PDB file of C-alpha atoms in Angstrom:
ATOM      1  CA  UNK A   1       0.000   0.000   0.000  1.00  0.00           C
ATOM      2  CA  UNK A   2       1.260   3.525  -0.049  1.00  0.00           C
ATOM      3  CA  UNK A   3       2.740   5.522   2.318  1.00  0.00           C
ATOM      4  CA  UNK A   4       2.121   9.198   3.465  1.00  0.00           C
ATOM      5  CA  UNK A   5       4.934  10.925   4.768  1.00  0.00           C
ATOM      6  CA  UNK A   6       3.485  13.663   6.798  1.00  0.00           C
ATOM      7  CA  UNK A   7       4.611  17.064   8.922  1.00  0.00           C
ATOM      8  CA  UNK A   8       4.993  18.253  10.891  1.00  0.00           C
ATOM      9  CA  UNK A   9       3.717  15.868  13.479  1.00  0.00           C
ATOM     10  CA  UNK A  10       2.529  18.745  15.618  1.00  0.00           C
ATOM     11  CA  UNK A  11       2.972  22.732  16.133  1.00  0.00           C
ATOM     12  CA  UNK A  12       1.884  24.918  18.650  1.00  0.00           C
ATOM     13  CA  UNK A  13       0.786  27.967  17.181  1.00  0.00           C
ATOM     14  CA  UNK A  14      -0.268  31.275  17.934  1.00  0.00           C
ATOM     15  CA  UNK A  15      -3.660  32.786  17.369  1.00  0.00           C
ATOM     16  CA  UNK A  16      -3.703  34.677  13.435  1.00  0.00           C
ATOM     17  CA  UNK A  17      -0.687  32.726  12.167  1.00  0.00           C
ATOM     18  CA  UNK A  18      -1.259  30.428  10.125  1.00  0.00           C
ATOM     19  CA  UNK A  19       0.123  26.692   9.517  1.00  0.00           C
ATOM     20  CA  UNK A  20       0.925  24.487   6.774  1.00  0.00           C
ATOM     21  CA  UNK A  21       0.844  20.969   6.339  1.00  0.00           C
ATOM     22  CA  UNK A  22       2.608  18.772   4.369  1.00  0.00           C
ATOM     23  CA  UNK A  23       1.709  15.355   2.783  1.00  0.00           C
ATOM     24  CA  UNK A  24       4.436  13.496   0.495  1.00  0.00           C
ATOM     25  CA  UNK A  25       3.175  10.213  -1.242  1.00  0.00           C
ATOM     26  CA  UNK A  26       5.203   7.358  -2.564  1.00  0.00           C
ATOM     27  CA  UNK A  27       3.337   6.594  -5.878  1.00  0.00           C
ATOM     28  CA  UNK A  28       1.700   9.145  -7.898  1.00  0.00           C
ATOM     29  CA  UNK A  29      -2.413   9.493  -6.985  1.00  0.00           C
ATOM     30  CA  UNK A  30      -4.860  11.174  -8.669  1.00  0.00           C
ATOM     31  CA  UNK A  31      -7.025  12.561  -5.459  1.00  0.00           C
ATOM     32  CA  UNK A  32      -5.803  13.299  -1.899  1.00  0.00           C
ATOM     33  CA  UNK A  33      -8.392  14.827   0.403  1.00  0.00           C
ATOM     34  CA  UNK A  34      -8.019  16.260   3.965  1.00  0.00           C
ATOM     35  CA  UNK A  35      -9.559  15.591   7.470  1.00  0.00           C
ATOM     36  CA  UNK A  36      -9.671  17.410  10.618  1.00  0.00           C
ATOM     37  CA  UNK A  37     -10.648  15.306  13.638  1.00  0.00           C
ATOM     38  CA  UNK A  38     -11.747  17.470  16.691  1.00  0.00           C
ATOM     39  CA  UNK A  39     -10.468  16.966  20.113  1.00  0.00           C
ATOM     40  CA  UNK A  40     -12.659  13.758  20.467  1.00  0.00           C
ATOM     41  CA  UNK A  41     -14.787  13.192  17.860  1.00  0.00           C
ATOM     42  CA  UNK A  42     -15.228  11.801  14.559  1.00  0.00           C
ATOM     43  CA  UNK A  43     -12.880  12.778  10.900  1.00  0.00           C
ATOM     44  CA  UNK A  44     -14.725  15.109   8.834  1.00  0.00           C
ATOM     45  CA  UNK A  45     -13.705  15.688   5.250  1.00  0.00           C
ATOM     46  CA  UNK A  46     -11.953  19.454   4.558  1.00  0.00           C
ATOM     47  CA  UNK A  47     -11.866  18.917   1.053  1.00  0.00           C
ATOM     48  CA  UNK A  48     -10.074  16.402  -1.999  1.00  0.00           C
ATOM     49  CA  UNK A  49      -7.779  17.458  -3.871  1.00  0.00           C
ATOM     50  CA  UNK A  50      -6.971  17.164  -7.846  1.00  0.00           C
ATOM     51  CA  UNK A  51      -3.639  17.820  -9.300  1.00  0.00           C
ATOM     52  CA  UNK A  52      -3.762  20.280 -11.693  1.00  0.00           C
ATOM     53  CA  UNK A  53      -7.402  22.042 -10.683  1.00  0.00           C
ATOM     54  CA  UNK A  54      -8.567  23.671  -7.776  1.00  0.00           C
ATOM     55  CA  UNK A  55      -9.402  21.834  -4.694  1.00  0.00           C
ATOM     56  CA  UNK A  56     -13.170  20.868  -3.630  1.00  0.00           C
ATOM     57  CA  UNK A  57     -14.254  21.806  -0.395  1.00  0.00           C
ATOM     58  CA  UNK A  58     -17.248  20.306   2.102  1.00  0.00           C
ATOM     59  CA  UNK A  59     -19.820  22.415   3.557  1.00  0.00           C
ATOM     60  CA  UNK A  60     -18.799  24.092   6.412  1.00  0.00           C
ATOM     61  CA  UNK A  61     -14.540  24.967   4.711  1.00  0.00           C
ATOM     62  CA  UNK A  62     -13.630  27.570   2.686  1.00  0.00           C
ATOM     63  CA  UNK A  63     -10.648  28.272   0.807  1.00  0.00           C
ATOM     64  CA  UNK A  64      -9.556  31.287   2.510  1.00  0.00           C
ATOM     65  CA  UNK A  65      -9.257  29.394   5.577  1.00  0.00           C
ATOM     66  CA  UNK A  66      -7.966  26.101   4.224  1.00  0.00           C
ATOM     67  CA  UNK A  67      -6.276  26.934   1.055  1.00  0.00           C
ATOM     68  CA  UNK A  68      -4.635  23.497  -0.258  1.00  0.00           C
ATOM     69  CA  UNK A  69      -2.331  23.404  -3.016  1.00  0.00           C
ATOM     70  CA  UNK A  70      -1.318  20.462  -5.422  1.00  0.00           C
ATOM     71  CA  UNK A  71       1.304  20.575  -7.450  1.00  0.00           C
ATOM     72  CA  UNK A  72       2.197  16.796  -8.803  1.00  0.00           C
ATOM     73  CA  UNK A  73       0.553  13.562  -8.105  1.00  0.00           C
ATOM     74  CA  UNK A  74       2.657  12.717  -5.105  1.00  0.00           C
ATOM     75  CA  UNK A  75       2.223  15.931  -2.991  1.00  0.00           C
ATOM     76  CA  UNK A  76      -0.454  18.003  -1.331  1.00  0.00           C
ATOM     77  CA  UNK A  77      -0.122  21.163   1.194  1.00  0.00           C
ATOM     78  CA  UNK A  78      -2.997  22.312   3.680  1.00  0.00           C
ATOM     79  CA  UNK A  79      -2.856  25.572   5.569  1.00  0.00           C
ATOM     80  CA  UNK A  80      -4.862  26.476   7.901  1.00  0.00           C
ATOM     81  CA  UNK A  81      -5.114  30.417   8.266  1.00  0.00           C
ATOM     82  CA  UNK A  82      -5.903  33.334  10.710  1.00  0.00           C
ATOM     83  CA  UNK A  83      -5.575  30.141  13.606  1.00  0.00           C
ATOM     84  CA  UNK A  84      -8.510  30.300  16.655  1.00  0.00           C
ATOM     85  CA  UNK A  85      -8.887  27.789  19.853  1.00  0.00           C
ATOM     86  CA  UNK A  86     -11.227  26.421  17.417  1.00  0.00           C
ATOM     87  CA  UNK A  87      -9.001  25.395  14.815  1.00  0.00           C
ATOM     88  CA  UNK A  88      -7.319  23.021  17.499  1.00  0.00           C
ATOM     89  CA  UNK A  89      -7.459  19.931  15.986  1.00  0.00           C
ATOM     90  CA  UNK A  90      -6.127  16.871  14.390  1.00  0.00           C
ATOM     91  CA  UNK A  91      -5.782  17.077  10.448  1.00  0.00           C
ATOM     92  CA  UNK A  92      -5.144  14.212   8.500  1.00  0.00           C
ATOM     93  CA  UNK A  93      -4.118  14.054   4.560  1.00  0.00           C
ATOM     94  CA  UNK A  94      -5.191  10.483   3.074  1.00  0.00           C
ATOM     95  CA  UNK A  95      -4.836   8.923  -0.496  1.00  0.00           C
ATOM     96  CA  UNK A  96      -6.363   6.097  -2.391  1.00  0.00           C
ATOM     97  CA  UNK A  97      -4.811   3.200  -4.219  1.00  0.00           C
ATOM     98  CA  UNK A  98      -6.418   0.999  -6.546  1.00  0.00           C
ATOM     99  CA  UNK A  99      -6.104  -2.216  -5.402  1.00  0.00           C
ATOM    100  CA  UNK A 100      -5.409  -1.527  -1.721  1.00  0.00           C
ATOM    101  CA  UNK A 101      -7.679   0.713  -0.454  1.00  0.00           C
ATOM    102  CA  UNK A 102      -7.171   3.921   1.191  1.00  0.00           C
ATOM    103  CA  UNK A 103      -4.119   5.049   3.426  1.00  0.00           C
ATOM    104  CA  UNK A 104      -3.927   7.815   6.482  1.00  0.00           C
ATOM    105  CA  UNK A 105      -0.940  10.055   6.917  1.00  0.00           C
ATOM    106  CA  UNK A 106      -0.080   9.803  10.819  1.00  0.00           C
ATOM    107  CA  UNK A 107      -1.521  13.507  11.380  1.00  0.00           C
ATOM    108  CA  UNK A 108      -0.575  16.833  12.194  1.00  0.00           C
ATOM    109  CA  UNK A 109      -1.782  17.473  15.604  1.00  0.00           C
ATOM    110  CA  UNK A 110      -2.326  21.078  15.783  1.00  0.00           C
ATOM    111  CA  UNK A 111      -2.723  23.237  19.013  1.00  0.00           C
ATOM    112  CA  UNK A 112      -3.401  26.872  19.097  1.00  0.00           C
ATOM    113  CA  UNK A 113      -2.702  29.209  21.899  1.00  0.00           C
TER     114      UNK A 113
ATOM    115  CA  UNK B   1     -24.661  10.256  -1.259  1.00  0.00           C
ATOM    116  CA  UNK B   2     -23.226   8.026   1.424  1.00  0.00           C
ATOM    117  CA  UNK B   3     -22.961   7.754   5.194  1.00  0.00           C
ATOM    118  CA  UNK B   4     -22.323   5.291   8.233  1.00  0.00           C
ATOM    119  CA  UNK B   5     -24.095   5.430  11.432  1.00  0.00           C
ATOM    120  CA  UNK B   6     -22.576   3.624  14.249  1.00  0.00           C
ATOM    121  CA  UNK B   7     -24.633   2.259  17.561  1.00  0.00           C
ATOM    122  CA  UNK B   8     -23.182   3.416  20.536  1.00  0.00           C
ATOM    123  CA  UNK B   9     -20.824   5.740  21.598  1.00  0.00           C
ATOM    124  CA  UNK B  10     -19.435   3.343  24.230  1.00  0.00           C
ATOM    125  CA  UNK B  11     -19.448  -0.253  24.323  1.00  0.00           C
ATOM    126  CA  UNK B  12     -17.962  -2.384  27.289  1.00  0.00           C
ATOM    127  CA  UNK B  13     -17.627  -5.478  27.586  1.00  0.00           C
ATOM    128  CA  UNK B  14     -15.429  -7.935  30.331  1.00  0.00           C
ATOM    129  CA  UNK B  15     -12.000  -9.603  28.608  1.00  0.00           C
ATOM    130  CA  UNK B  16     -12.746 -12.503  27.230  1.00  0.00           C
ATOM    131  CA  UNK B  17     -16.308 -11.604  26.190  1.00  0.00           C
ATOM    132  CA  UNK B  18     -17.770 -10.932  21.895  1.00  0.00           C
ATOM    133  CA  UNK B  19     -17.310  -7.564  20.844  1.00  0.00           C
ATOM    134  CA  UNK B  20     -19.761  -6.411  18.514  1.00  0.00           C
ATOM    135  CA  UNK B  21     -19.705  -2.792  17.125  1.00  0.00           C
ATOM    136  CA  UNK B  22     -22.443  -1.451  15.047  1.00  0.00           C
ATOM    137  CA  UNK B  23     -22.272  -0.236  11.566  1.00  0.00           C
ATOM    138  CA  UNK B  24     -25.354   0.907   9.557  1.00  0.00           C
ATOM    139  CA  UNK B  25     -24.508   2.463   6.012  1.00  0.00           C
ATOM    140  CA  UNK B  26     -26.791   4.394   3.635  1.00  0.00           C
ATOM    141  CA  UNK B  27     -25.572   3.917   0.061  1.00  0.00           C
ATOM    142  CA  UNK B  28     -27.004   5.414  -3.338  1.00  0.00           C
ATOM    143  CA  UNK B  29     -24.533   2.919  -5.270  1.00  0.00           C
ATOM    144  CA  UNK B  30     -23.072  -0.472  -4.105  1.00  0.00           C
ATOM    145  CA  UNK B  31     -20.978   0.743  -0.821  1.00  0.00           C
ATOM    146  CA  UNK B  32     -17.309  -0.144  -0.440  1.00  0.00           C
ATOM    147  CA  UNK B  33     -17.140  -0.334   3.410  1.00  0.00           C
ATOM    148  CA  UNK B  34     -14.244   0.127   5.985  1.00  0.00           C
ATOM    149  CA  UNK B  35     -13.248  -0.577   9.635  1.00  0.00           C
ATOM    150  CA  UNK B  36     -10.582   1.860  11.414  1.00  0.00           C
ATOM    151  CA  UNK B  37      -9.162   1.679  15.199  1.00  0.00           C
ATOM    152  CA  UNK B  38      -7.474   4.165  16.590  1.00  0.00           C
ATOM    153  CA  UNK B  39      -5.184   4.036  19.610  1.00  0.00           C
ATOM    154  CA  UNK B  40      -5.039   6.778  21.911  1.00  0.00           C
ATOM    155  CA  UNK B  41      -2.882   9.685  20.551  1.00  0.00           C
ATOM    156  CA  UNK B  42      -1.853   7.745  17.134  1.00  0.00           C
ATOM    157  CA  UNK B  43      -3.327   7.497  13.754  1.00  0.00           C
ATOM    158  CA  UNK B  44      -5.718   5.506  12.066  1.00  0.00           C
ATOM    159  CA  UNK B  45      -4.530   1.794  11.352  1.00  0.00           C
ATOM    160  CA  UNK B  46      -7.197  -0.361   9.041  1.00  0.00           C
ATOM    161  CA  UNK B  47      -8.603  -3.180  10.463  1.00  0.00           C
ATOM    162  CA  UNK B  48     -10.579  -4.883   7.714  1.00  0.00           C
ATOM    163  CA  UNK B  49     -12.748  -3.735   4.167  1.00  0.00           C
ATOM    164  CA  UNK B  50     -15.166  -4.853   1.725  1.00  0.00           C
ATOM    165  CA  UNK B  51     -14.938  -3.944  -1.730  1.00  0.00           C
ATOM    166  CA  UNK B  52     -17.615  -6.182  -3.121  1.00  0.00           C
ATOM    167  CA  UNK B  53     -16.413  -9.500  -3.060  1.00  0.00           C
ATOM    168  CA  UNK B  54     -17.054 -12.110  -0.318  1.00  0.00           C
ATOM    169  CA  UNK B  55     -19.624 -10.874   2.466  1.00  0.00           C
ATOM    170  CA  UNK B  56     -17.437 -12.121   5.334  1.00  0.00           C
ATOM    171  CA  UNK B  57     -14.041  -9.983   5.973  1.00  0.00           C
ATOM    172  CA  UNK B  58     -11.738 -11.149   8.037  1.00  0.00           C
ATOM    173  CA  UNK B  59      -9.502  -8.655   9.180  1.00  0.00           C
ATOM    174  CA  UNK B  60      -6.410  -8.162  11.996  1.00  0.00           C
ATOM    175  CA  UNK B  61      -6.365  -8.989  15.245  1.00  0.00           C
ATOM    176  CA  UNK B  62      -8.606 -11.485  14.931  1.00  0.00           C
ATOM    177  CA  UNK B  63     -11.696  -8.880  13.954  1.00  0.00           C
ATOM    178  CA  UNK B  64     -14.193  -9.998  11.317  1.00  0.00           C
ATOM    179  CA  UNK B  65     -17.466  -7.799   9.793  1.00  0.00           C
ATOM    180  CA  UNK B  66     -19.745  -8.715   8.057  1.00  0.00           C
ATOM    181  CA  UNK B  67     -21.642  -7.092   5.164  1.00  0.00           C
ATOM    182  CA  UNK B  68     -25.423  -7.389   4.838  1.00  0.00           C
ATOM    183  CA  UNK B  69     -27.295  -5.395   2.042  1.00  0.00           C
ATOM    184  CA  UNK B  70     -30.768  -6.359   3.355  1.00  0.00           C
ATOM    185  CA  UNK B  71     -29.698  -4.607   6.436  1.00  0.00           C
ATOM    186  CA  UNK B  72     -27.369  -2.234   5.312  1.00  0.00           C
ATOM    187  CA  UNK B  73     -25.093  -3.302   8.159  1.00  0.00           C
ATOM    188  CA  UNK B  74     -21.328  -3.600   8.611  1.00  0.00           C
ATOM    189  CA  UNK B  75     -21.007  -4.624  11.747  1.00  0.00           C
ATOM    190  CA  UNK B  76     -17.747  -5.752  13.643  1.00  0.00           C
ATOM    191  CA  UNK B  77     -16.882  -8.628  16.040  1.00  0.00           C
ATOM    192  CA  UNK B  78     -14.106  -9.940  17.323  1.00  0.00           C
ATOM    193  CA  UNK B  79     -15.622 -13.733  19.668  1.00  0.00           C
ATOM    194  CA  UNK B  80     -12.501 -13.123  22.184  1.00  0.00           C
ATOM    195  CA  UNK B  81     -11.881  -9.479  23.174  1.00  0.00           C
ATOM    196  CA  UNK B  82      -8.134  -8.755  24.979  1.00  0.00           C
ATOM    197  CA  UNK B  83      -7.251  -5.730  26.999  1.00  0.00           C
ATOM    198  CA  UNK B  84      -5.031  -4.695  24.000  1.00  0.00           C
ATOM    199  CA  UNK B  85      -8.414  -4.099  21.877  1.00  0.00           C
ATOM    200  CA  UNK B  86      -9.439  -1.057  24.051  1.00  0.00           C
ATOM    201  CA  UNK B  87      -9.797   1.707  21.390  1.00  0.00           C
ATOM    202  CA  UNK B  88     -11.697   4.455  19.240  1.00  0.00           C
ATOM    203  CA  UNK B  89     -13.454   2.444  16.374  1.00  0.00           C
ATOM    204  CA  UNK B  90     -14.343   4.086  13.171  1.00  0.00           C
ATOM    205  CA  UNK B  91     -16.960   2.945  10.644  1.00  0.00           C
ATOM    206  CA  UNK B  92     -16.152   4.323   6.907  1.00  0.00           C
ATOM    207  CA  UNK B  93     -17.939   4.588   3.738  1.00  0.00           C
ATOM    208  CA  UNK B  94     -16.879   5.203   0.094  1.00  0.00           C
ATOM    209  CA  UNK B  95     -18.546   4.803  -3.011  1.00  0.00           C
ATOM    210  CA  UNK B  96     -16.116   2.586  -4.516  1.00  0.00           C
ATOM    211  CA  UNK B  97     -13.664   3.399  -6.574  1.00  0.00           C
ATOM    212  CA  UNK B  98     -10.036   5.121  -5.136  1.00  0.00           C
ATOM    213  CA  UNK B  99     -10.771   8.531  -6.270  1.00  0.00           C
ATOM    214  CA  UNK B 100     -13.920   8.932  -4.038  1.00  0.00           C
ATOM    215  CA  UNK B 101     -13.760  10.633  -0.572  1.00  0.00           C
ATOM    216  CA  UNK B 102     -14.692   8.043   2.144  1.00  0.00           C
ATOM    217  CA  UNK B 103     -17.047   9.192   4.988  1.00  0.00           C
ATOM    218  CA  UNK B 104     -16.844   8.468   8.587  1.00  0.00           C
ATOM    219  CA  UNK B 105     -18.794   7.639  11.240  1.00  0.00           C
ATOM    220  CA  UNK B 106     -18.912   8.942  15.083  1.00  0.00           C
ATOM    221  CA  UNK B 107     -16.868   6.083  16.074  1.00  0.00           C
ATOM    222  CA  UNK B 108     -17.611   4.024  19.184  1.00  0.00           C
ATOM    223  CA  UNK B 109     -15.211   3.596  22.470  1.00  0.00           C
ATOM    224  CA  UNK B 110     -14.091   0.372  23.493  1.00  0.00           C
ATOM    225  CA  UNK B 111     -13.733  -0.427  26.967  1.00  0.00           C
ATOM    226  CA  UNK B 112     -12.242  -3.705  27.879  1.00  0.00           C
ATOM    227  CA  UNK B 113     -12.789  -5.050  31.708  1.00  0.00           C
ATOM    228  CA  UNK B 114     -10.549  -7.147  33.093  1.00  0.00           C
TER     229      UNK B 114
END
């Protein structure tokens, strides 16, 4: 199966910075989406992302706040701007692979003070 | 399009004892169907899917689900549980095929008695 190389791990951050997050596959993939698991709760789809168009976001994300950029079939970026309490959270890149199913990176878990 | 619902927040049982976790999926096209655990403060390891071929999965550590389409149920068991099973489960739904998002449910806590 693949594997997701992700960072950082974890970041403390302070409120109206912003972070990014990094997610490096080994084999090329057409679609890599984004979760965010609250402190506690289920993951909830951000949005999937398509190399070469703009990314497609769930109700409830925009992409001022979670702009994700794709530039090859083997790497995605999430930040997460103008950080809140609220956006204290786990997030989570994860790819498909025909044949094997899907695959988690090991998350970013993200604190904001 | 699709969703999971799963029974229970919190299920208990002693060591020893069948675990049984409840999965209920709503579908528009034949599901494919996915069981998660997650250990306190890591990531997500799979413990079993169903992509359409035989009903019965059989998955690690000794977990199994089954798939019913009368029932739209995906429910997981395991006949022995160990200390070492005491985790977040997570029920997941995709509409087949590796380029579609898959959708989680609530999960349910496992709490194993000794």
């Amino acid at each position: 199966s693949a594997v997701i190389s992700q960072k950082p791990s974890r970041d403390i951050c302070q409120r109206g910075t912003s972070l990014t997050i990094q997610c490096q596959v080994d084999s090329q993939v057409t679609m890599m989406f984004w979760y965010r698991q609250q402190p506690g709760q289920s993951l909830t789809l951000i949005a999937t992302a398509n190399q070469g168009s703009e990314a497609t976001y769930e109700s409830g994300f925009v992409i001022d706040k979670f702009p994700i950029s794709r530039p090859n079939l083997t790497f995605s970026t999430l930040t997460v701007s103008n950080l809140s309490p609220e956006d204290s959270s786990i997030y989570l890149c994860s790819v498909g692979i025909q044949g094997y199913g899907y695959t988690f990176g090991s998350g970013t878990r993200l604190t904001v003070v | 399009a699709q969703s999971v619902t799963q029974l229970g927040s919190h299920v208990s049982v002693s060591e020893g004892a069948l675990v049984l976790l409840r999965c209920n999926y709503s579908s528009s096209v034949p599901p494919y169907l996915f069981w998660y655990v997650q250990y306190p403060n890591q990531g997500l390891q799979l413990l079993l899917k169903y992509t359409s071929a035989a009903t019965l999965v059989k998955g690690i550590n000794g977990f199994e689900a089954e798939f019913k389409k009368s029932e739209t149920s995906f429910h997981l068991t395991k006949p022995s549980a160990h200390m070492s099973d005491a985790a977040e489960y997570f029920c997941a739904v995709s509409d087949g095929g590796n380029n579609n998002d898959m959708r989680f449910g609530a999960g349910t806590r496992l709490t194993v008695k000794p």
